[in-house]
């Protein structure tokens, strides 16, 4: 018998998001592709993690997270939304929001179950579904605001539909779902008995008076919603791998068991750092965070407009989808490579976010960068031939 890869290996490809970072490194460019924020982590977060390491908190935590972090997460939701989650049974700390979604899919979906995703989608959502045997079904979004029609959504619901993934604020479109939209989707979920997996990792990155609505707060939604978020973005600690989900105990227990199997636990001292951040940073931190990122968004978007790459102005998160159809190339990858060659700015080709050809004239620019990096990227973008 010859050695061979499993039939599963083809289900998960290397993410285009990572490929562009590799290309960028080769030419020493400015990387606006991957959503890696290079800003400093807040001091209380860093100090508490260091103190935990120095104090010997270096072993496994409980499989669903340290008591301190579970309590801090539940406390934050109670304060912000009025929703009560029991930190003993209804909060699962995982290896990032990515780990929480993976474990939730393993715990709640059967192979062959259909799960609705909204385009443009975050490629890890699609891959997580495929990797766990579920079948993603896509609802198209329409530029420039990437709204979808309820008819399109309804048309995709079949007897096999089990759940939908709701990412607000959304990567890559920056769309912040309105209360009415979430309520309409919630109605549909009640009608058809569907789960909602949310991805609210950008919940604190909301601009221009838009408001992040926590879907689990809508009537009857708590019982069917797996609320997923994390601290990667909020505290600029993407490498720490700290995320979580909140769900009713009957779901959370099974999700936690998969978390135990796959990760054993999230890194214990880093959980301590995240808990300190949630407990010690007040509203000012979150308000200033959004204001800081809005400035970055505005700088990047005005440059993109100036150089003829019209941006869809994001309402939240920290990415901009821009029209790069005027750049030479037959595909979004060729256009992104042209941009990298001409300006040294790396972006993600739009095809990564769509199943059809809609993304071929689009690129995603990430603005989770220090101001100087964005300024340098903008200077370079001005070099584009007009
Ligand atoms: N969800 C979305 C929508 C993202 O854009 C990202 C990172 O880019 C993640 C999840 C990853 O979150 P975590 O680092 O908590 O796994």
XYZ file of C-alpha atoms and ligand atoms in Angstrom:
402
model
C 0.000 0.000 0.000
C 1.412 3.401 -0.930
C 1.459 6.337 1.436
C -1.125 9.014 0.651
C -2.922 12.010 2.055
C -6.403 11.602 3.483
C -9.391 12.414 1.314
C -10.046 15.206 3.810
C -6.805 17.045 3.015
C -8.284 18.679 -0.090
C -11.109 20.166 1.942
C -8.864 22.782 3.483
C -6.471 24.786 1.328
C -3.839 27.284 2.411
C -5.671 30.529 2.954
C -5.108 33.205 0.290
C -4.800 35.567 3.243
C -1.560 33.856 4.236
C -0.263 33.525 0.660
C -0.241 37.301 0.160
C 1.711 37.797 3.384
C 4.359 35.424 2.021
C 4.506 37.348 -1.282
C 4.734 40.617 0.623
C 7.632 39.383 2.717
C 9.538 38.391 -0.429
C 9.544 42.010 -1.668
C 9.765 43.703 1.741
C 6.406 45.386 1.110
C 3.792 46.986 3.364
C 1.394 44.240 4.367
C -2.232 45.350 4.323
C -3.399 41.825 3.547
C -3.771 39.685 6.667
C -5.847 40.998 9.560
C -2.858 40.951 11.876
C -3.019 44.073 13.952
C 0.411 45.315 14.863
C -0.680 47.775 17.544
C 0.545 47.411 21.146
C -1.530 45.324 23.551
C -2.958 47.377 26.476
C -0.711 47.544 29.523
C -3.010 45.815 32.058
C -3.327 42.892 29.649
C 0.440 42.555 29.191
C 1.274 43.042 32.857
C -1.249 40.489 34.072
C -0.038 37.878 31.575
C 3.580 38.442 32.591
C 2.659 38.275 36.270
C 0.791 35.020 35.646
C 3.833 33.485 33.938
C 6.201 34.725 36.644
C 3.772 33.603 39.331
C 3.788 30.036 38.009
C 0.348 29.934 36.365
C 1.720 27.885 33.513
C -0.295 24.704 33.576
C -3.548 23.681 31.919
C -6.617 25.608 32.942
C -10.052 24.052 33.169
C -10.929 22.871 29.650
C -13.511 25.646 29.229
C -11.240 28.374 30.595
C -10.092 29.952 33.846
C -12.782 31.027 36.274
C -11.420 34.581 36.097
C -11.861 34.846 32.341
C -15.233 33.082 32.220
C -16.493 35.462 34.906
C -15.003 38.507 33.193
C -16.641 37.570 29.871
C -20.038 36.874 31.458
C -19.779 40.112 33.471
C -19.006 42.144 30.381
C -22.028 40.752 28.513
C -24.305 41.383 31.485
C -23.151 44.996 31.737
C -23.306 45.703 28.022
C -26.400 43.806 26.965
C -28.303 42.771 30.071
C -27.911 39.133 28.977
C -27.094 36.753 31.814
C -24.777 33.809 31.077
C -23.659 31.502 33.877
C -19.840 31.560 33.873
C -19.805 28.005 35.274
C -21.832 26.408 32.505
C -22.480 28.843 29.656
C -19.101 30.337 28.739
C -16.425 28.375 26.871
C -12.992 29.916 26.429
C -11.262 28.547 23.347
C -8.227 29.051 21.113
C -9.572 32.227 19.577
C -12.950 32.798 18.002
C -11.650 30.405 15.339
C -11.375 27.600 17.885
C -14.785 28.412 19.348
C -16.485 28.208 15.941
C -14.715 24.967 15.055
C -15.776 23.331 18.328
C -19.338 24.669 17.976
C -19.601 23.173 14.473
C -18.279 19.827 15.725
C -20.713 19.844 18.619
C -23.870 21.000 16.828
C -23.767 20.039 13.161
C -24.230 16.696 11.414
C -22.160 15.932 8.315
C -24.199 17.138 5.341
C -26.042 19.836 7.294
C -26.356 23.032 5.310
C -25.208 26.290 6.868
C -25.916 29.685 5.354
C -23.070 32.156 4.839
C -23.417 35.715 3.574
C -21.187 36.901 0.747
C -18.641 38.361 0.837
C -17.668 35.840 3.508
C -14.648 35.293 5.765
C -12.857 32.317 4.262
C -12.240 30.621 7.624
C -15.993 30.367 8.120
C -16.354 28.494 4.870
C -13.337 26.272 5.568
C -14.473 25.504 9.112
C -17.822 24.299 7.783
C -16.203 22.162 5.113
C -13.631 20.761 7.541
C -16.396 19.640 9.879
C -18.450 18.021 7.108
C -21.101 20.744 6.863
C -22.131 22.278 3.545
C -21.881 26.064 3.152
C -24.691 27.706 1.172
C -24.132 31.290 0.080
C -26.436 34.304 0.070
C -25.133 37.032 -2.268
C -24.463 40.537 -0.987
C -24.751 43.548 -3.269
C -22.131 46.291 -3.524
C -21.575 48.950 -2.384
C -23.171 48.272 1.035
C -23.205 44.471 0.660
C -26.831 44.173 1.718
C -28.711 40.982 0.868
C -32.342 40.310 0.021
C -34.625 38.289 2.288
C -35.928 36.535 -0.839
C -32.428 35.306 -1.645
C -32.019 34.119 1.933
C -35.405 32.380 2.048
C -34.738 30.686 -1.284
C -31.657 29.002 0.168
C -33.385 27.409 3.141
C -34.020 23.694 2.621
C -34.955 20.831 4.953
C -31.175 20.288 5.402
C -30.501 23.833 6.627
C -29.361 23.701 10.235
C -27.752 27.069 10.951
C -26.447 30.333 9.654
C -23.286 32.256 10.388
C -23.839 35.902 11.117
C -20.669 38.027 11.163
C -21.264 41.556 12.359
C -19.327 43.826 11.973
C -18.274 41.816 8.980
C -14.922 40.862 7.556
C -14.304 41.700 4.707
C -17.177 44.111 3.933
C -17.216 46.125 7.161
C -21.004 45.879 7.190
C -22.695 46.337 10.570
C -26.021 44.508 10.616
C -28.971 46.652 11.652
C -31.436 45.616 14.329
C -34.142 45.196 11.654
C -31.982 42.883 9.581
C -31.081 40.742 12.569
C -34.740 40.663 13.632
C -35.795 39.493 10.140
C -33.184 36.745 10.196
C -34.180 35.834 13.764
C -37.807 35.369 12.612
C -36.648 33.014 9.922
C -34.491 31.057 12.387
C -37.435 30.617 14.763
C -39.672 29.555 11.886
C -37.229 26.923 10.607
C -35.617 25.892 13.911
C -32.128 27.082 12.996
C -29.045 27.789 15.070
C -27.206 31.066 14.622
C -23.438 31.035 15.026
C -22.380 34.641 15.389
C -18.902 36.006 14.873
C -18.712 39.270 16.783
C -14.934 39.550 16.954
C -15.117 43.161 15.649
C -17.880 44.209 18.068
C -15.863 47.178 19.352
C -14.820 48.395 15.901
C -17.921 50.343 14.877
C -17.928 53.806 13.251
C -20.119 56.776 12.351
C -22.800 56.169 14.974
C -23.536 52.592 13.910
C -24.331 50.287 16.787
C -23.281 46.683 17.284
C -26.380 44.623 18.045
C -25.735 41.350 19.892
C -28.076 38.917 18.087
C -28.637 36.810 21.237
C -30.435 39.808 22.805
C -33.369 39.536 20.384
C -36.506 37.737 21.609
C -36.094 33.923 21.733
C -32.630 34.146 20.207
C -30.595 33.278 23.295
C -31.584 29.604 23.121
C -30.522 29.186 19.501
C -27.525 31.535 19.309
C -23.908 30.561 19.830
C -22.380 33.956 20.507
C -18.753 33.869 19.431
C -16.134 36.538 19.993
C -12.661 37.001 21.402
C -9.928 39.394 22.421
C -7.539 39.025 19.455
C -8.677 42.258 17.870
C -9.942 44.243 20.854
C -6.627 43.900 22.722
C -4.357 43.464 19.647
C -3.334 39.994 20.812
C -3.980 37.916 17.693
C -1.116 35.564 18.559
C -2.369 34.775 22.048
C -5.289 32.703 20.807
C -7.939 33.773 23.288
C -11.574 33.657 22.209
C -14.812 32.328 23.596
C -18.409 31.473 23.015
C -21.525 31.980 25.098
C -24.398 29.539 24.738
C -27.031 27.732 26.749
C -25.512 25.077 29.000
C -26.845 22.178 26.896
C -24.813 23.444 23.913
C -21.879 24.865 25.858
C -21.096 21.551 27.553
C -20.678 19.721 24.238
C -18.701 22.627 22.739
C -16.405 22.575 25.785
C -15.821 18.840 25.391
C -14.600 19.359 21.835
C -12.478 22.259 23.037
C -10.867 19.869 25.511
C -10.225 17.324 22.767
C -8.749 19.720 20.210
C -6.940 22.326 22.352
C -7.111 21.007 25.951
C -7.390 24.671 26.935
C -6.452 28.156 25.775
C -3.030 29.343 27.120
C -3.565 29.813 30.865
C -1.377 32.866 31.636
C -2.701 34.626 28.560
C -6.258 33.985 29.723
C -5.235 35.804 32.924
C -4.035 38.769 30.864
C -7.291 38.875 28.899
C -9.362 38.701 32.109
C -7.413 41.613 33.605
C -8.071 43.642 30.456
C -11.805 43.019 30.615
C -11.923 43.831 34.317
C -9.635 46.854 34.385
C -10.211 48.720 31.116
C -13.248 50.956 31.225
C -15.556 52.221 28.463
C -13.031 54.915 27.522
C -10.685 52.251 26.199
C -13.328 50.880 23.834
C -14.503 54.339 22.728
C -10.937 55.453 22.014
C -10.259 52.208 20.165
C -13.100 52.877 17.727
C -12.044 56.533 17.297
C -8.436 55.516 16.592
C -9.494 53.007 13.947
C -11.967 55.411 12.353
C -9.072 57.805 11.707
C -7.080 55.003 10.098
C -10.084 54.050 7.978
C -10.564 57.637 6.820
C -6.913 58.064 5.844
C -6.864 54.843 3.840
C -10.256 55.421 2.213
C -9.432 58.964 1.134
C -6.179 57.747 -0.435
C -7.970 54.925 -2.225
C -10.472 57.440 -3.590
C -7.639 59.770 -4.683
C -5.836 57.042 -6.602
C -8.977 55.790 -8.325
C -9.488 52.581 -6.350
C -12.971 53.432 -5.103
C -13.527 52.067 -1.600
C -16.783 50.737 -0.090
C -16.626 52.732 3.148
C -16.827 50.207 6.016
C -19.229 50.835 8.915
C -17.175 48.602 11.184
C -14.304 46.085 11.480
C -10.940 47.084 10.009
C -10.954 46.230 6.324
C -11.866 48.098 3.167
C -13.079 46.458 -0.018
C -11.966 48.612 -2.932
C -12.643 48.518 -6.668
C -9.373 47.524 -8.327
C -10.943 46.651 -11.693
C -8.997 49.494 -13.334
C -5.675 47.774 -12.558
C -4.161 45.532 -15.239
C -4.822 41.822 -14.860
C -7.391 39.180 -15.711
C -8.173 38.214 -12.120
C -8.119 39.657 -8.616
C -4.902 37.738 -7.915
C -3.177 39.276 -10.945
C -4.436 42.721 -9.939
C -3.239 42.264 -6.357
C 0.149 41.100 -7.644
C 0.321 44.146 -9.945
C -0.375 46.390 -6.958
C 2.333 44.652 -4.943
C 4.873 44.969 -7.794
C 4.096 48.617 -8.539
C 3.664 49.963 -5.025
C 4.893 47.308 -2.578
C 1.465 47.234 -0.900
C 0.031 43.756 -0.293
C -3.725 43.220 -0.282
C -6.031 40.207 -0.459
C -7.534 39.385 -3.879
C -11.317 39.719 -3.793
C -11.942 36.208 -5.092
C -11.171 34.915 -1.573
C -14.529 36.238 -0.368
C -16.896 35.070 -3.100
C -17.899 31.799 -4.718
C -18.562 33.451 -8.113
C -16.615 35.978 -10.196
C -17.853 39.060 -8.245
C -14.573 39.413 -6.364
C -12.305 39.557 -9.411
C -12.361 43.366 -9.562
C -12.031 43.809 -5.797
C -9.224 43.807 -3.241
C -9.306 43.935 0.551
C -7.091 46.409 2.391
C -6.571 45.984 6.153
C -6.085 49.110 8.265
C -5.216 47.503 11.621
C -1.763 49.014 11.413
C 0.250 51.687 13.189
C -0.435 55.126 11.686
C 3.058 55.294 10.172
C 2.478 52.020 8.329
C -0.797 53.270 6.864
C 0.838 56.588 5.951
C 3.638 54.701 4.188
C 1.088 52.499 2.371
C -0.786 55.631 1.272
C 2.428 57.254 0.001
C 3.144 54.108 -1.990
C -0.389 53.899 -3.371
C 0.041 57.417 -4.763
C 2.758 55.957 -7.025
C 0.117 54.114 -9.027
C 0.120 55.256 -12.663
C -3.056 57.310 -13.261
N -13.445 36.046 12.790
C -13.228 36.975 11.856
C -14.391 37.525 11.115
C -11.932 37.414 11.584
O -11.736 38.350 10.667
C -10.842 36.872 12.287
C -9.465 37.278 12.022
O -9.130 37.870 11.041
C -11.125 35.912 13.265
C -12.433 35.503 13.489
C -10.021 35.277 14.058
O -10.279 35.437 15.416
P -9.394 34.713 16.510
O -8.030 35.307 16.444
O -10.099 35.027 17.788
O -9.386 33.285 16.176
